[in-house]
Short mmCIF file of C-alpha atoms in Angstrom, two decimals:
data_model
loop_
_atom_site.label_atom_id
_atom_site.label_comp_id
_atom_site.label_asym_id
_atom_site.label_seq_id
_atom_site.Cartn_x
_atom_site.Cartn_y
_atom_site.Cartn_z
CA MET A 1 -97.18 -12.52 21.90
CA THR A 2 -97.18 -8.87 22.50
CA ASP A 3 -96.09 -6.20 20.06
CA THR A 4 -93.05 -5.52 22.17
CA THR A 5 -91.89 -9.12 21.85
CA ARG A 6 -92.48 -9.08 18.10
CA LYS A 7 -90.38 -5.95 17.74
CA ALA A 8 -87.56 -7.53 19.76
CA ALA A 9 -87.66 -10.76 17.75
CA ARG A 10 -87.69 -8.99 14.43
CA PRO A 11 -84.21 -9.32 12.81
CA VAL A 12 -82.33 -6.13 12.57
CA GLY A 13 -81.27 -5.50 8.99
CA PRO A 14 -78.42 -3.29 7.72
CA ALA A 15 -78.79 0.37 8.28
CA ALA A 16 -80.15 2.31 5.42
CA PRO A 17 -77.42 4.12 3.48
CA ALA A 18 -77.09 7.74 4.33
CA GLY A 19 -77.98 10.17 1.65
CA PRO A 20 -75.36 12.23 -0.25
CA PRO A 21 -73.99 15.23 1.64
CA PRO A 22 -75.34 18.59 0.76
CA PRO A 23 -73.69 20.16 -2.28
CA SER A 24 -72.34 23.04 -0.23
CA ALA A 25 -70.58 20.69 2.25
CA ALA A 26 -68.92 18.74 -0.60
CA ARG A 27 -67.70 21.81 -2.46
CA ARG A 28 -66.19 23.48 0.59
CA PRO A 29 -63.30 20.94 1.15
CA ARG A 30 -62.50 20.87 -2.57
CA ARG A 31 -62.34 24.63 -2.68
CA TRP A 32 -59.95 24.82 0.28
CA ARG A 33 -57.93 21.95 -1.15
CA GLY A 34 -57.15 24.04 -4.23
CA VAL A 35 -56.41 27.20 -2.26
CA THR A 36 -54.19 25.65 0.45
CA PRO A 37 -51.02 25.20 -1.69
CA TRP A 38 -51.15 28.85 -2.72
CA LEU A 39 -51.36 29.92 0.92
CA PHE A 40 -48.04 28.17 1.57
CA LEU A 41 -46.51 29.74 -1.55
CA ILE A 42 -47.40 33.33 -0.69
CA ALA A 43 -44.24 34.01 1.36
CA PRO A 44 -41.67 32.41 -1.02
CA LEU A 45 -43.35 33.95 -4.07
CA ALA A 46 -43.33 37.38 -2.44
CA LEU A 47 -39.62 37.06 -1.61
CA LEU A 48 -38.84 35.76 -5.11
CA ILE A 49 -40.64 38.65 -6.77
CA ALA A 50 -39.23 41.27 -4.40
CA PHE A 51 -35.58 40.19 -4.53
CA THR A 52 -35.26 38.55 -7.97
CA TYR A 53 -37.79 39.54 -10.59
CA ALA A 54 -38.31 43.14 -9.49
CA PRO A 55 -34.53 43.91 -9.53
CA ILE A 56 -34.25 42.27 -12.94
CA ALA A 57 -37.09 44.43 -14.23
CA ASN A 58 -35.40 47.54 -12.81
CA MET A 59 -32.09 46.51 -14.38
CA VAL A 60 -33.73 46.15 -17.79
CA ALA A 61 -35.38 49.57 -17.36
CA TYR A 62 -32.07 51.19 -16.34
CA SER A 63 -30.36 49.73 -19.41
CA PHE A 64 -32.39 52.09 -21.61
CA THR A 65 -31.34 55.20 -19.67
CA ASP A 66 -28.18 57.20 -19.00
CA TRP A 67 -28.55 56.99 -15.22
CA ASP A 68 -25.34 57.55 -13.27
CA GLY A 69 -26.51 55.69 -10.18
CA VAL A 70 -26.78 58.84 -8.06
CA SER A 71 -28.98 61.39 -9.77
CA PRO A 72 -32.74 61.09 -9.15
CA GLU A 73 -33.43 61.96 -12.80
CA LEU A 74 -33.49 59.32 -15.51
CA HIS A 75 -33.19 60.19 -19.20
CA TYR A 76 -34.45 57.64 -21.70
CA THR A 77 -31.82 56.95 -24.37
CA GLY A 78 -33.36 54.00 -26.18
CA ALA A 79 -30.92 51.35 -27.37
CA GLU A 80 -27.91 53.69 -27.16
CA ASN A 81 -26.27 51.68 -24.36
CA TYR A 82 -26.60 48.44 -26.31
CA THR A 83 -25.23 50.10 -29.43
CA GLU A 84 -22.22 51.34 -27.49
CA LEU A 85 -21.74 47.93 -25.93
CA PHE A 86 -21.61 46.13 -29.28
CA THR A 87 -19.63 48.77 -31.17
CA ARG A 88 -16.77 49.16 -28.67
CA PRO A 89 -14.46 46.15 -29.06
CA GLU A 90 -12.78 46.66 -25.68
CA LEU A 91 -16.08 46.02 -23.94
CA PHE A 92 -16.40 42.57 -25.49
CA GLU A 93 -12.74 41.56 -25.45
CA VAL A 94 -13.12 40.61 -21.81
CA PHE A 95 -15.11 37.57 -22.92
CA PHE A 96 -11.85 36.02 -24.14
CA VAL A 97 -10.76 35.83 -20.51
CA SER A 98 -13.73 33.54 -19.87
CA GLY A 99 -12.08 31.02 -22.19
CA TYR A 100 -9.45 30.29 -19.54
CA TYR A 101 -12.13 29.54 -16.97
CA LEU A 102 -14.14 27.51 -19.48
CA ALA A 103 -11.10 25.31 -20.14
CA ALA A 104 -10.51 25.10 -16.39
CA SER A 105 -14.10 23.94 -15.88
CA VAL A 106 -13.46 21.00 -18.21
CA VAL A 107 -10.50 19.99 -16.05
CA GLN A 108 -12.56 20.56 -12.94
CA ILE A 109 -15.45 18.34 -14.08
CA GLY A 110 -13.08 15.60 -15.23
CA ALA A 111 -11.14 15.59 -11.96
CA ALA A 112 -14.32 15.69 -9.85
CA LEU A 113 -15.81 12.79 -11.79
CA TYR A 114 -12.59 10.80 -11.46
CA PHE A 115 -12.32 11.26 -7.68
CA ALA A 116 -16.04 10.65 -7.17
CA THR A 117 -15.84 7.39 -9.08
CA ILE A 118 -12.74 6.20 -7.22
CA LEU A 119 -14.09 7.11 -3.78
CA SER A 120 -17.48 5.52 -4.46
CA PHE A 121 -15.80 2.13 -4.13
CA ASN A 122 -14.16 0.69 -1.04
CA VAL A 123 -10.93 2.64 -0.69
CA ARG A 124 -8.79 3.11 2.39
CA PHE A 125 -9.12 6.51 4.08
CA ARG A 126 -12.13 7.25 1.89
CA GLY A 127 -13.70 9.60 4.43
CA PHE A 128 -10.46 11.54 4.83
CA PHE A 129 -10.08 12.11 1.09
CA LYS A 130 -13.71 13.20 0.83
CA GLY A 131 -13.10 15.88 3.43
CA VAL A 132 -9.88 17.03 1.77
CA LEU A 133 -11.60 17.46 -1.60
CA PHE A 134 -14.67 19.25 -0.24
CA PHE A 135 -12.89 21.49 2.27
CA PRO A 136 -11.78 24.24 -0.20
CA TYR A 137 -15.41 24.90 -1.13
CA LEU A 138 -16.18 25.77 2.49
CA ILE A 139 -13.54 28.50 2.70
CA ASN A 140 -14.53 32.10 2.11
CA GLY A 141 -13.61 33.39 -1.33
CA VAL A 142 -11.94 36.51 0.04
CA ALA A 143 -9.66 34.40 2.21
CA ILE A 144 -8.80 32.18 -0.75
CA GLY A 145 -7.94 35.23 -2.83
CA PHE A 146 -5.52 36.60 -0.25
CA VAL A 147 -3.92 33.19 0.42
CA PHE A 148 -3.20 32.57 -3.26
CA LEU A 149 -2.08 36.16 -3.73
CA TYR A 150 0.86 35.36 -1.46
CA PHE A 151 1.16 31.92 -3.02
CA PHE A 152 1.79 33.35 -6.52
CA GLN A 153 3.87 36.40 -5.60
CA ASP A 154 7.53 36.70 -6.62
CA GLY A 155 9.61 34.47 -4.38
CA GLY A 156 6.46 33.22 -2.68
CA THR A 157 5.23 29.79 -1.75
CA LEU A 158 5.03 28.44 -5.30
CA ASP A 159 8.58 29.50 -6.12
CA ALA A 160 9.79 27.95 -2.85
CA ILE A 161 8.12 24.65 -3.72
CA LEU A 162 9.52 24.65 -7.25
CA SER A 163 13.01 25.37 -5.91
CA LEU A 164 12.87 22.04 -4.09
CA PHE A 165 12.68 20.34 -7.49
CA GLY A 166 15.59 22.29 -8.95
CA TYR A 167 13.69 25.23 -10.43
CA ASP A 168 15.54 28.43 -9.52
CA GLY A 169 14.52 32.00 -10.26
CA ASP A 170 11.60 34.13 -9.25
CA ARG A 171 8.77 34.49 -11.72
CA ALA A 172 5.91 36.97 -11.80
CA TRP A 173 3.07 34.47 -12.05
CA LEU A 174 0.52 37.30 -12.04
CA GLY A 175 2.62 39.63 -14.19
CA THR A 176 1.58 38.58 -17.70
CA PRO A 177 -1.93 38.01 -19.04
CA THR A 178 -1.38 34.36 -19.94
CA SER A 179 0.29 33.25 -16.72
CA ALA A 180 -2.07 35.36 -14.60
CA ASN A 181 -5.22 33.94 -16.19
CA VAL A 182 -3.88 30.39 -16.01
CA SER A 183 -3.03 30.89 -12.34
CA LEU A 184 -6.43 32.36 -11.52
CA ALA A 185 -8.20 29.58 -13.42
CA GLY A 186 -6.19 27.06 -11.43
CA VAL A 187 -7.37 28.65 -8.20
CA SER A 188 -10.94 28.38 -9.46
CA VAL A 189 -10.48 24.68 -10.16
CA TRP A 190 -9.09 24.10 -6.67
CA ARG A 191 -11.95 25.95 -5.01
CA TYR A 192 -14.96 24.54 -6.88
CA LEU A 193 -13.73 20.99 -7.37
CA GLY A 194 -15.40 19.95 -4.12
CA LEU A 195 -18.85 21.10 -5.23
CA ASN A 196 -18.85 18.98 -8.39
CA PHE A 197 -17.25 16.14 -6.46
CA VAL A 198 -20.12 16.06 -3.94
CA LEU A 199 -22.74 16.24 -6.71
CA PHE A 200 -21.17 13.35 -8.61
CA LEU A 201 -20.58 11.28 -5.48
CA GLY A 202 -24.19 11.63 -4.38
CA ALA A 203 -25.43 10.65 -7.83
CA ILE A 204 -23.13 7.62 -7.99
CA GLN A 205 -24.14 6.42 -4.52
CA SER A 206 -27.82 6.65 -5.49
CA ILE A 207 -27.31 3.92 -8.09
CA PRO A 208 -28.60 0.56 -6.74
CA GLY A 209 -25.80 -1.67 -5.44
CA GLU A 210 -27.33 -4.74 -7.09
CA LEU A 211 -26.17 -3.45 -10.44
CA TYR A 212 -22.52 -3.46 -9.32
CA GLU A 213 -22.90 -6.97 -7.89
CA ALA A 214 -24.43 -8.23 -11.13
CA ALA A 215 -21.66 -6.56 -13.14
CA GLU A 216 -18.95 -8.15 -10.97
CA LEU A 217 -20.57 -11.56 -11.41
CA ASP A 218 -20.47 -11.01 -15.17
CA GLY A 219 -16.76 -10.18 -14.96
CA ALA A 220 -17.02 -6.43 -15.64
CA ASN A 221 -14.01 -4.37 -14.58
CA ARG A 222 -14.10 -0.88 -13.10
CA TRP A 223 -13.99 0.87 -16.48
CA GLN A 224 -16.87 -1.21 -17.81
CA GLN A 225 -18.88 -0.49 -14.67
CA PHE A 226 -18.24 3.21 -15.13
CA ARG A 227 -19.16 3.15 -18.80
CA HIS A 228 -22.35 1.11 -18.58
CA ILE A 229 -23.63 1.85 -15.07
CA ILE A 230 -22.18 5.05 -13.60
CA ALA A 231 -22.09 7.26 -16.70
CA PRO A 232 -25.76 6.66 -17.70
CA GLY A 233 -26.87 6.92 -14.08
CA ILE A 234 -25.36 10.35 -13.42
CA ARG A 235 -26.24 11.92 -16.77
CA PRO A 236 -28.71 14.48 -15.30
CA VAL A 237 -26.20 15.59 -12.66
CA LEU A 238 -23.45 15.80 -15.26
CA SER A 239 -25.69 18.01 -17.40
CA LEU A 240 -26.35 20.25 -14.40
CA SER A 241 -22.60 20.53 -13.69
CA VAL A 242 -21.93 21.56 -17.27
CA ILE A 243 -24.57 24.32 -17.07
CA LEU A 244 -23.16 25.59 -13.78
CA SER A 245 -19.60 25.52 -15.13
CA VAL A 246 -20.43 27.42 -18.31
CA SER A 247 -22.47 30.07 -16.50
CA GLY A 248 -19.79 30.33 -13.83
CA SER A 249 -17.00 30.80 -16.38
CA LEU A 250 -18.93 33.67 -17.95
CA SER A 251 -19.62 35.39 -14.64
CA VAL A 252 -16.30 35.02 -12.79
CA PHE A 253 -15.75 37.85 -10.36
CA GLU A 254 -14.52 37.06 -6.85
CA ILE A 255 -11.08 35.50 -7.35
CA PRO A 256 -9.70 37.82 -10.09
CA TYR A 257 -11.16 40.92 -8.46
CA ILE A 258 -9.43 40.20 -5.14
CA MET A 259 -6.12 38.96 -6.53
CA THR A 260 -5.52 41.34 -9.45
CA GLY A 261 -8.44 43.77 -9.57
CA GLY A 262 -8.73 43.03 -13.28
CA ALA A 263 -5.16 44.18 -14.07
CA THR A 264 -2.69 42.47 -16.46
CA GLY A 265 -5.45 41.28 -18.78
CA THR A 266 -7.48 39.44 -16.13
CA GLU A 267 -10.56 41.65 -16.24
CA THR A 268 -13.73 39.62 -16.64
CA PHE A 269 -17.09 40.78 -17.91
CA VAL A 270 -18.51 41.10 -14.40
CA ILE A 271 -15.49 43.09 -13.15
CA GLN A 272 -15.89 45.41 -16.11
CA THR A 273 -19.60 45.83 -15.34
CA VAL A 274 -18.85 46.69 -11.70
CA LYS A 275 -16.27 49.27 -12.76
CA LEU A 276 -18.70 50.85 -15.23
CA ALA A 277 -21.33 51.20 -12.52
CA PHE A 278 -19.29 52.23 -9.47
CA GLN A 279 -16.08 53.69 -10.86
CA PHE A 280 -17.23 55.48 -13.99
CA ASN A 281 -20.84 56.10 -12.82
CA LYS A 282 -22.34 54.57 -15.96
CA THR A 283 -25.10 52.56 -14.36
CA GLY A 284 -27.19 52.52 -17.52
CA LEU A 285 -24.35 51.03 -19.58
CA ALA A 286 -23.52 48.59 -16.79
CA SER A 287 -27.16 47.49 -16.66
CA ALA A 288 -27.11 46.88 -20.41
CA ALA A 289 -23.95 44.77 -19.98
CA ALA A 290 -25.64 42.77 -17.21
CA VAL A 291 -28.69 42.17 -19.42
CA VAL A 292 -26.45 40.95 -22.25
CA LEU A 293 -24.64 38.58 -19.88
CA LEU A 294 -27.96 37.24 -18.62
CA LEU A 295 -29.18 36.62 -22.16
CA ILE A 296 -25.92 34.87 -23.09
CA ILE A 297 -26.19 32.53 -20.09
CA LEU A 298 -29.83 31.77 -20.89
CA ALA A 299 -28.93 31.07 -24.52
CA VAL A 300 -26.08 28.76 -23.56
CA THR A 301 -28.34 26.91 -21.14
CA TRP A 302 -31.06 26.54 -23.80
CA VAL A 303 -28.59 25.22 -26.38
CA GLN A 304 -27.14 22.78 -23.86
CA ARG A 305 -30.63 21.54 -23.00
CA ARG A 306 -31.44 21.03 -26.67
CA LEU A 307 -28.23 19.19 -27.41
CA VAL A 308 -28.26 17.05 -24.25
CA PRO A 309 -31.85 16.65 -23.05
CA ASP A 310 -32.52 15.25 -19.60
CA ASP A 311 -33.85 11.85 -20.53
CA LYS A 312 -35.23 9.67 -17.78
CA VAL A 313 -32.66 7.09 -16.78
CA ASP A 314 -33.95 3.73 -15.55
CA LEU A 315 -31.14 1.35 -14.67
CA VAL A 316 -33.25 -1.17 -12.76
#
């Protein structure tokens, strides 16, 4: 037998394992793997810094000056703006107006949670009612302000509707501080109810349907299903809605500015800040007021997070 035949008859064994790749070839993919996420984050981080953190830093710097918003010269005044802000009662009295909107936010969250719970079950015309509740949130705030300005005027739409139920006499709904703030808070509830409604409805529909079926087999009614299934399941979204409502009640601007311009005791903290900056040319004082409002919102959010932490909810 020749050598060629012996080589052909020899069984072919498994190939010898290849040796480890060179160290440089192994390190190169790992290095790019760590850099790649930052390459995708360059654009959003640049926009975030340019349009969020840089303006905040400028606002904090302006709060320690007497800048009028026009002059190119800035004079450092230390904490004089903050001292004036805390020693002038009229500058902090506007926070009492936020109480109306804070109370309205409680009504808003309760109504949104009620409608979201009802419409999460099989109800006739469910899609129609969803659209009706969410539609006000899609309307421009300026348009809403002008519509309700005619709605609340003397002898306007509201008086015409009340006259159908036997109420006669025109009333200046925006003429006194109490009635004006209640009316404006009601408009706020009507406009932002749809946002909370959609948040709650999405959270409720994300709960597994098997839990409702098991609860119905056990004889649980709708209230028991809400208490033991829906309420624990939407706790993170409910916490988020509370934070948004509190911060929104402290920074109300659009509706009262359009409808009353801050007159008749409806001036909010943000309206006052805008007037200080653009009407009285006190940009430094307005910047200090904006910094105080930011700190208050952050403090309220921190307290709310400490009191109601976002625990992980596992219903399955």
